mmCIF file of C-alpha atoms in Angstrom:
data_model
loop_
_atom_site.group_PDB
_atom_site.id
_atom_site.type_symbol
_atom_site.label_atom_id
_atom_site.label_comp_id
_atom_site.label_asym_id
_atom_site.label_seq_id
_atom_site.Cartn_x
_atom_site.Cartn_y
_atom_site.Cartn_z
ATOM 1 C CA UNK A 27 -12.078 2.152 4.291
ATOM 2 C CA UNK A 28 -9.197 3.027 6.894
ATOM 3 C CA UNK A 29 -7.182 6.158 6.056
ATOM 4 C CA UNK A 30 -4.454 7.415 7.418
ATOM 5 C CA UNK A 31 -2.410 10.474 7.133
ATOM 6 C CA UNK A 32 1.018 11.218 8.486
ATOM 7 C CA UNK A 33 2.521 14.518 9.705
ATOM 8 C CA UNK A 34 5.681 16.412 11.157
ATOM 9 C CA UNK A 35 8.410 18.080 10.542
ATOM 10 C CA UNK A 36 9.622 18.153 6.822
ATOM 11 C CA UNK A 37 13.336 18.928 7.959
ATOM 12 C CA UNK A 38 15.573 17.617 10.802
ATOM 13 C CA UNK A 39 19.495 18.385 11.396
ATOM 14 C CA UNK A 40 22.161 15.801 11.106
ATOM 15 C CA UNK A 41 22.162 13.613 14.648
ATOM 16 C CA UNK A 42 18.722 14.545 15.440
ATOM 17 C CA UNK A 43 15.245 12.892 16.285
ATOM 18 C CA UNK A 44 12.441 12.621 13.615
ATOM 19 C CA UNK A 45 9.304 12.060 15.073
ATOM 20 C CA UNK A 46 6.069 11.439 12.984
ATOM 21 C CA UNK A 47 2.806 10.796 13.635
ATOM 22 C CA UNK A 48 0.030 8.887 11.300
ATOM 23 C CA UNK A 49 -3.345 9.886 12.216
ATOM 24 C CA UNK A 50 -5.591 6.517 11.169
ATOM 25 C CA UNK A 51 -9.731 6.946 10.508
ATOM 26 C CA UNK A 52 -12.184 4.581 9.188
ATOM 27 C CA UNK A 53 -10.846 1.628 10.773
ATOM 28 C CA UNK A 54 -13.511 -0.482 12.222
ATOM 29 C CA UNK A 55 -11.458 -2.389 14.417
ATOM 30 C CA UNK A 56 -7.676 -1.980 16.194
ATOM 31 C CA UNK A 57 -6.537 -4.729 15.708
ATOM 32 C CA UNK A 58 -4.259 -3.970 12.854
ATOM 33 C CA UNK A 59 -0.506 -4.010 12.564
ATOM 34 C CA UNK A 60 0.509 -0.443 12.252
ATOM 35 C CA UNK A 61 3.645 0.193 10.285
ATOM 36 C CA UNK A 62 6.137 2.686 8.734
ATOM 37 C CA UNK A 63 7.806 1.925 5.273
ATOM 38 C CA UNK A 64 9.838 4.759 3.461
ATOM 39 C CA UNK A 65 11.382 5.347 0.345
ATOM 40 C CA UNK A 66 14.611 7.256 -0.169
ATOM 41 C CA UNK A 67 15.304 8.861 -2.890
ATOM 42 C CA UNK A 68 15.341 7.622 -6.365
ATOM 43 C CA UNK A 69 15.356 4.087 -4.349
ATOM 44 C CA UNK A 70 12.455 1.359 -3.508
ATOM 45 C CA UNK A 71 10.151 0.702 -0.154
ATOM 46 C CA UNK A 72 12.148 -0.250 2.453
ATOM 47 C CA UNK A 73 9.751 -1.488 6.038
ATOM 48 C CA UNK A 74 10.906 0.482 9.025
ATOM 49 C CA UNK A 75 8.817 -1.701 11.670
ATOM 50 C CA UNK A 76 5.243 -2.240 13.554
ATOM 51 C CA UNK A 77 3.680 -1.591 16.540
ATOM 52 C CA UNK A 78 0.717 -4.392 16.872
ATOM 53 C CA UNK A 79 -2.532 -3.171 18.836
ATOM 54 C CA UNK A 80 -1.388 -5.457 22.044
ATOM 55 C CA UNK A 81 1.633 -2.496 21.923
ATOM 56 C CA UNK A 82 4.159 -5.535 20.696
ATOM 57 C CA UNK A 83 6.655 -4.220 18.299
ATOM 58 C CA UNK A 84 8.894 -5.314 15.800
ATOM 59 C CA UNK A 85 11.417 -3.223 13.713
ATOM 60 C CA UNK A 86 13.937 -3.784 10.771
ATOM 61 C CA UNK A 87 17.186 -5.187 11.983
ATOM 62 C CA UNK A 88 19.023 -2.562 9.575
ATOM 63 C CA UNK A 89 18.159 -0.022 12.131
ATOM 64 C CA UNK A 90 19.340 -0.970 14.881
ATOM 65 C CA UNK A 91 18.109 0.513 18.051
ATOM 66 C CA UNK A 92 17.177 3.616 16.650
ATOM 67 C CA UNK A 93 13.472 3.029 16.208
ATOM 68 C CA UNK A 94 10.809 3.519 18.626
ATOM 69 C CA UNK A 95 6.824 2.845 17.104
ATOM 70 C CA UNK A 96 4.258 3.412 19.591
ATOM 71 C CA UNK A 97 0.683 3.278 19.149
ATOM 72 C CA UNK A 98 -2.222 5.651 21.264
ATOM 73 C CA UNK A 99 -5.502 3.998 19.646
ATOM 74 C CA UNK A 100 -7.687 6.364 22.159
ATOM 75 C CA UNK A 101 -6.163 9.123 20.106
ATOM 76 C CA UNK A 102 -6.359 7.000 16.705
ATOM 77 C CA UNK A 103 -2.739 7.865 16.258
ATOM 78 C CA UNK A 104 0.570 5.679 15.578
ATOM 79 C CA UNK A 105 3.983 7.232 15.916
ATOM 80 C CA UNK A 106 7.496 6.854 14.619
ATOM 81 C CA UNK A 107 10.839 7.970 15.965
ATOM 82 C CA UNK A 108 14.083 7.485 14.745
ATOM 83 C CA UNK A 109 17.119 8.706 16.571
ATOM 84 C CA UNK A 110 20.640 10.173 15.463
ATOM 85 C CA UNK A 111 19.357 10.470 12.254
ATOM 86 C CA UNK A 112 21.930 11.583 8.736
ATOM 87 C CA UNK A 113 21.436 11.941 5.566
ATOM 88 C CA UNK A 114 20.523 8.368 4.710
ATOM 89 C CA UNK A 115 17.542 8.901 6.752
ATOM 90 C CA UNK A 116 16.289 11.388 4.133
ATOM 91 C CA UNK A 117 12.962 9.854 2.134
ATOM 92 C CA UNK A 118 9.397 9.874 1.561
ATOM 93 C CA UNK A 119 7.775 8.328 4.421
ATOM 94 C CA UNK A 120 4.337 5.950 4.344
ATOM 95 C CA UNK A 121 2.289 4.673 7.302
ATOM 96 C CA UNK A 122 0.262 1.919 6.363
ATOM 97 C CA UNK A 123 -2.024 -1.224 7.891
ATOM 98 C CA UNK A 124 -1.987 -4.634 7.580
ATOM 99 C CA UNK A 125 -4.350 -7.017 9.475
ATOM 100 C CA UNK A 126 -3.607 -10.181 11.347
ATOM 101 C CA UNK A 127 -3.986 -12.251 8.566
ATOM 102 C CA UNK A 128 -1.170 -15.115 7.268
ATOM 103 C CA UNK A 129 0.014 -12.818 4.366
ATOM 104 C CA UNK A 130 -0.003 -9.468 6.784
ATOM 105 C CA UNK A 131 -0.682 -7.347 3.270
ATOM 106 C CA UNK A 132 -0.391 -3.834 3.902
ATOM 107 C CA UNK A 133 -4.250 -2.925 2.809
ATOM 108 C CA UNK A 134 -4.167 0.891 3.827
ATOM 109 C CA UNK A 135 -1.322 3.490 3.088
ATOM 110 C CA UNK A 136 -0.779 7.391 3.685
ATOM 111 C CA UNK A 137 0.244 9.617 0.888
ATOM 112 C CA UNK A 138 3.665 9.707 2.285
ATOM 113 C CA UNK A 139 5.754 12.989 4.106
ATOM 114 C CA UNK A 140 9.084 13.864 2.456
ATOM 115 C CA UNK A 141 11.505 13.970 5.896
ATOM 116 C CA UNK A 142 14.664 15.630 4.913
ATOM 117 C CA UNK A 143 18.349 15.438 6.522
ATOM 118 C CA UNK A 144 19.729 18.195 6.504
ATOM 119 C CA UNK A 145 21.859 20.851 8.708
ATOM 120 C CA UNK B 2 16.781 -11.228 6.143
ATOM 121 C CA UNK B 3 15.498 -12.963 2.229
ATOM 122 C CA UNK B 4 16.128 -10.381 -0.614
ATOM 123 C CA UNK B 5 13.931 -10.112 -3.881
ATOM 124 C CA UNK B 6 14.763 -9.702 -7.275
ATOM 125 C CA UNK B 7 12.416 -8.333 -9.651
ATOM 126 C CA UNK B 8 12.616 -8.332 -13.434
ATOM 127 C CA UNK B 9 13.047 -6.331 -15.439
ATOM 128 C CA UNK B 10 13.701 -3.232 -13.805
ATOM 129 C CA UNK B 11 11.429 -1.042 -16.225
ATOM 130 C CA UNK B 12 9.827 -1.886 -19.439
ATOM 131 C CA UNK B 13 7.567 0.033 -22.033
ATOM 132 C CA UNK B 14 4.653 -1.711 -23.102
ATOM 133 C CA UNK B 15 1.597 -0.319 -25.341
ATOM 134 C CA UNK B 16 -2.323 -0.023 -24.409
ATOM 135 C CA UNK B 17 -3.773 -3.519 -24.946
ATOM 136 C CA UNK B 18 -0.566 -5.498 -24.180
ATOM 137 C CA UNK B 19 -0.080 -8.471 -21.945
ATOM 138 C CA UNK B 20 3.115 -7.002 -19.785
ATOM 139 C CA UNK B 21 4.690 -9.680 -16.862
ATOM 140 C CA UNK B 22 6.606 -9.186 -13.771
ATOM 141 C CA UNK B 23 8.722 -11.312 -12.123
ATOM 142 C CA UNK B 24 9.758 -11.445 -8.307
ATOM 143 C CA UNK B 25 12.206 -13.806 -7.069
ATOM 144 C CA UNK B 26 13.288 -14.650 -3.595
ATOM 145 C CA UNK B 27 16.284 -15.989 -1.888
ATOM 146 C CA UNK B 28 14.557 -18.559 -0.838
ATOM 147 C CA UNK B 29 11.304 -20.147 -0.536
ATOM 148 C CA UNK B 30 8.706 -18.160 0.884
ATOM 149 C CA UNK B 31 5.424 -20.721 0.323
ATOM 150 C CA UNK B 32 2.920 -17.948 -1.258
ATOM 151 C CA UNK B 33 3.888 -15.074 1.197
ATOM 152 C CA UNK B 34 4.372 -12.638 -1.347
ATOM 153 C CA UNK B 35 2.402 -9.244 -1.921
ATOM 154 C CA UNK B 36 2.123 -6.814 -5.034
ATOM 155 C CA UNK B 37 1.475 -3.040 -5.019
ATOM 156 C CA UNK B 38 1.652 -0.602 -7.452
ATOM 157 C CA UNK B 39 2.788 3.268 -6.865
ATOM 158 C CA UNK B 40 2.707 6.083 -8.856
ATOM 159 C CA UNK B 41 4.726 9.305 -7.453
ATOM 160 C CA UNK B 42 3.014 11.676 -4.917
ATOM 161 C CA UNK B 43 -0.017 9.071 -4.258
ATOM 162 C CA UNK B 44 0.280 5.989 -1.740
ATOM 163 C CA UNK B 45 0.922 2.381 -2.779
ATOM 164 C CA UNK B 46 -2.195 0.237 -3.543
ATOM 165 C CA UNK B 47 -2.534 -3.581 -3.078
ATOM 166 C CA UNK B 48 -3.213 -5.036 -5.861
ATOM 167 C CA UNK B 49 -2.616 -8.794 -5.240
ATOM 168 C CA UNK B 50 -1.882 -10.939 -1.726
ATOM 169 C CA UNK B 51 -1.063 -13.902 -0.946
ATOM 170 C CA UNK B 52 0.395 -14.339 -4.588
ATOM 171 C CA UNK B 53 -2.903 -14.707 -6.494
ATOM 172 C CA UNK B 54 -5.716 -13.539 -4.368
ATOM 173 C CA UNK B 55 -6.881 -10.035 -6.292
ATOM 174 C CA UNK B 56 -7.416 -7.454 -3.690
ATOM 175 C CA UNK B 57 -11.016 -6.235 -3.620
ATOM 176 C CA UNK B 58 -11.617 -3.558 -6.466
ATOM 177 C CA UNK B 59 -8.598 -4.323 -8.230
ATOM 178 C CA UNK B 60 -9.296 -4.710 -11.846
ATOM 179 C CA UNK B 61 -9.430 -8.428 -13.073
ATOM 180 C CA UNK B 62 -6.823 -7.899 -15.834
ATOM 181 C CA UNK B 63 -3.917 -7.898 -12.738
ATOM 182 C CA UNK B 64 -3.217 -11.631 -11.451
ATOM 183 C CA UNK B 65 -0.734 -13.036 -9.564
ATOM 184 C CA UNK B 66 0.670 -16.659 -9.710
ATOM 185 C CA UNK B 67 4.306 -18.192 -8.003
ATOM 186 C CA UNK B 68 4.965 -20.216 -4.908
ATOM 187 C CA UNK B 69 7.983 -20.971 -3.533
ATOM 188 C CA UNK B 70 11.005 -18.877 -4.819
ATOM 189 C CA UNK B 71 9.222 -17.086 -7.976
ATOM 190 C CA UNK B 72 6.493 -15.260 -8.553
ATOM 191 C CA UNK B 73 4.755 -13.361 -11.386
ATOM 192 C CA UNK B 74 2.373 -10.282 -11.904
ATOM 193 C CA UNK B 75 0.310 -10.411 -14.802
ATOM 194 C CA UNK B 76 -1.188 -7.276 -16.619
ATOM 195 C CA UNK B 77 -3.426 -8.906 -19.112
ATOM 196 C CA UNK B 78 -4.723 -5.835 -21.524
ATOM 197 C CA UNK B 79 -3.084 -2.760 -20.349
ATOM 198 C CA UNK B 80 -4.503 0.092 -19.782
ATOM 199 C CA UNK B 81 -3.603 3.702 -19.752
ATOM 200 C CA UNK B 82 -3.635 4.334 -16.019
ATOM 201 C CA UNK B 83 -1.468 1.188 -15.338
ATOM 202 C CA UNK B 84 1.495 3.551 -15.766
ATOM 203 C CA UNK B 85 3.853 3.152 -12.535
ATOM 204 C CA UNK B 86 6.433 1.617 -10.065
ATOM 205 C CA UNK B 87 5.162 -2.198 -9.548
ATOM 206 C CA UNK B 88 6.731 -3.531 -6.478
ATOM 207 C CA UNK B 89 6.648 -7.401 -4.554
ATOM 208 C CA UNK B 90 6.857 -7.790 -1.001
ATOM 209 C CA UNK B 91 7.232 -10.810 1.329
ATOM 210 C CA UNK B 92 6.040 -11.531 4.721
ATOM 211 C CA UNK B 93 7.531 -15.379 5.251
ATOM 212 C CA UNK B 94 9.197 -13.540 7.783
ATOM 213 C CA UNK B 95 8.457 -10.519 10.364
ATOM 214 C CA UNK B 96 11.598 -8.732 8.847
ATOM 215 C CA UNK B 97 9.259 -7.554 5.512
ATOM 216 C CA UNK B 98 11.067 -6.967 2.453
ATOM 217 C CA UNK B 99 10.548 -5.357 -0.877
ATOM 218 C CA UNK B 100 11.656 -6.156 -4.350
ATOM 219 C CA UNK B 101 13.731 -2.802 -5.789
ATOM 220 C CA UNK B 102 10.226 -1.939 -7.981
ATOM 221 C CA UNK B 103 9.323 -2.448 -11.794
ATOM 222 C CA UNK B 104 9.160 0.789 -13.146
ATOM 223 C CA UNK B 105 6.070 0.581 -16.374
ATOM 224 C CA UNK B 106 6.018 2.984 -18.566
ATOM 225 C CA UNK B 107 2.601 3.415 -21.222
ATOM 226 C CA UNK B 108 3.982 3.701 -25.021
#
């Protein structure tokens, strides 16, 4: 049973960088597509992106150019950054897996870090 | 980008009930389509890929059934601790999306 668990800061200022990590145990293989979903508030999921274990990434278009995933699998670690950040940024956010299969399910999820916006 | 719809946006159903949810896309998807179920301050949990395949130690009263453009989770005798936000996802294409979540509430 993968598990993962994300952490950083819980509060970043208006134009800023928030930068997570998801720490990932359990999994019995790397090749997984490692992702970032969040939920703002009083809202649904909404996917952020992927890094795939080749280091091959792929983001929602909604965010333009402000996401970077990046993956260190000697570490067992995933990260997220998302750049010039506002309030719309503010939710609960989940790392999760999915493995290379046709429906890419995501199997494995974090408990989610709140990430506020806020000056 | 291929939005879903689900339906209805919350219902209230009592222990023992058969409760449905429906998920429909913008466009066909084939079976591409994922449900999850989340309750607040835990993570999601699969409960059903590929439209009907039950994720392993899911409970047998969930199913899932659809292809194409609509799709439908199936809660066949509820139970107490079905109590949550039931969203679909599809993965026809790399740009995921999620249905805006089914929100069950135990009478």
């Amino acid at each position: 049973q993968v598990q993962l668990q994300e952490s950083g800061p819980g509060l970043v200022k208006p134009s800023g960088t928030l930068s997570l990590t998801c720490s990932v145990s359990g999994a019995s293989s790397t090749s997984y597509y490692w992702s970032w979903i969040r939920q703002p508030p009083g809202r649904g999921l909404e996917w952020i992106g992927y890094v795939f274990h080749t280091g091959a990434t792929n983001h929602n278009s909604f965010l333009g150019n402000r996401v970077t995933i990046s993956l260190d699998a000697s570490k067992g670690q995933f990260s997220l950054r998302l750049t010039s950040v506002t309030a719309a940024d503010t939710a609960i956010y989940f790392c999760a897996t999915s493995t290379p299969t046709p429906s890419r399910h995501f199997d494995s999820w974090g408990q989610g870090i709140l990430v506020s916006v806020s000056s | 980008d291929i939005p879903l719809t689900q339906s209805p946006s919350s219902l209230s159903a009592s222990v023992g009930d058969r409760v449905s949810i429906t998920c429909r896309a913008s466009r066909g998807i084939a079976t591409y389509l994922n449900w999850y179920q989340h309750k607040r301050g835990k993570a999601p949990k699969l409960l059903i890929y590929a439209a009907s395949n039950l994720q392993s130690g899911v409970p047998s009263r969930f199913s899932g059934s659809g292809s194409g453009t609509e799709f439908t989770l199936t809660i066949s005798g509820l139970q107490p601790e079905d109590f949550g936000t039931y969203y679909c996802q599809q993965s026809f294409t790399t740009q995921y999306t999620f249905g805006q979540g089914t929100q069950l509430e135990i009478k």
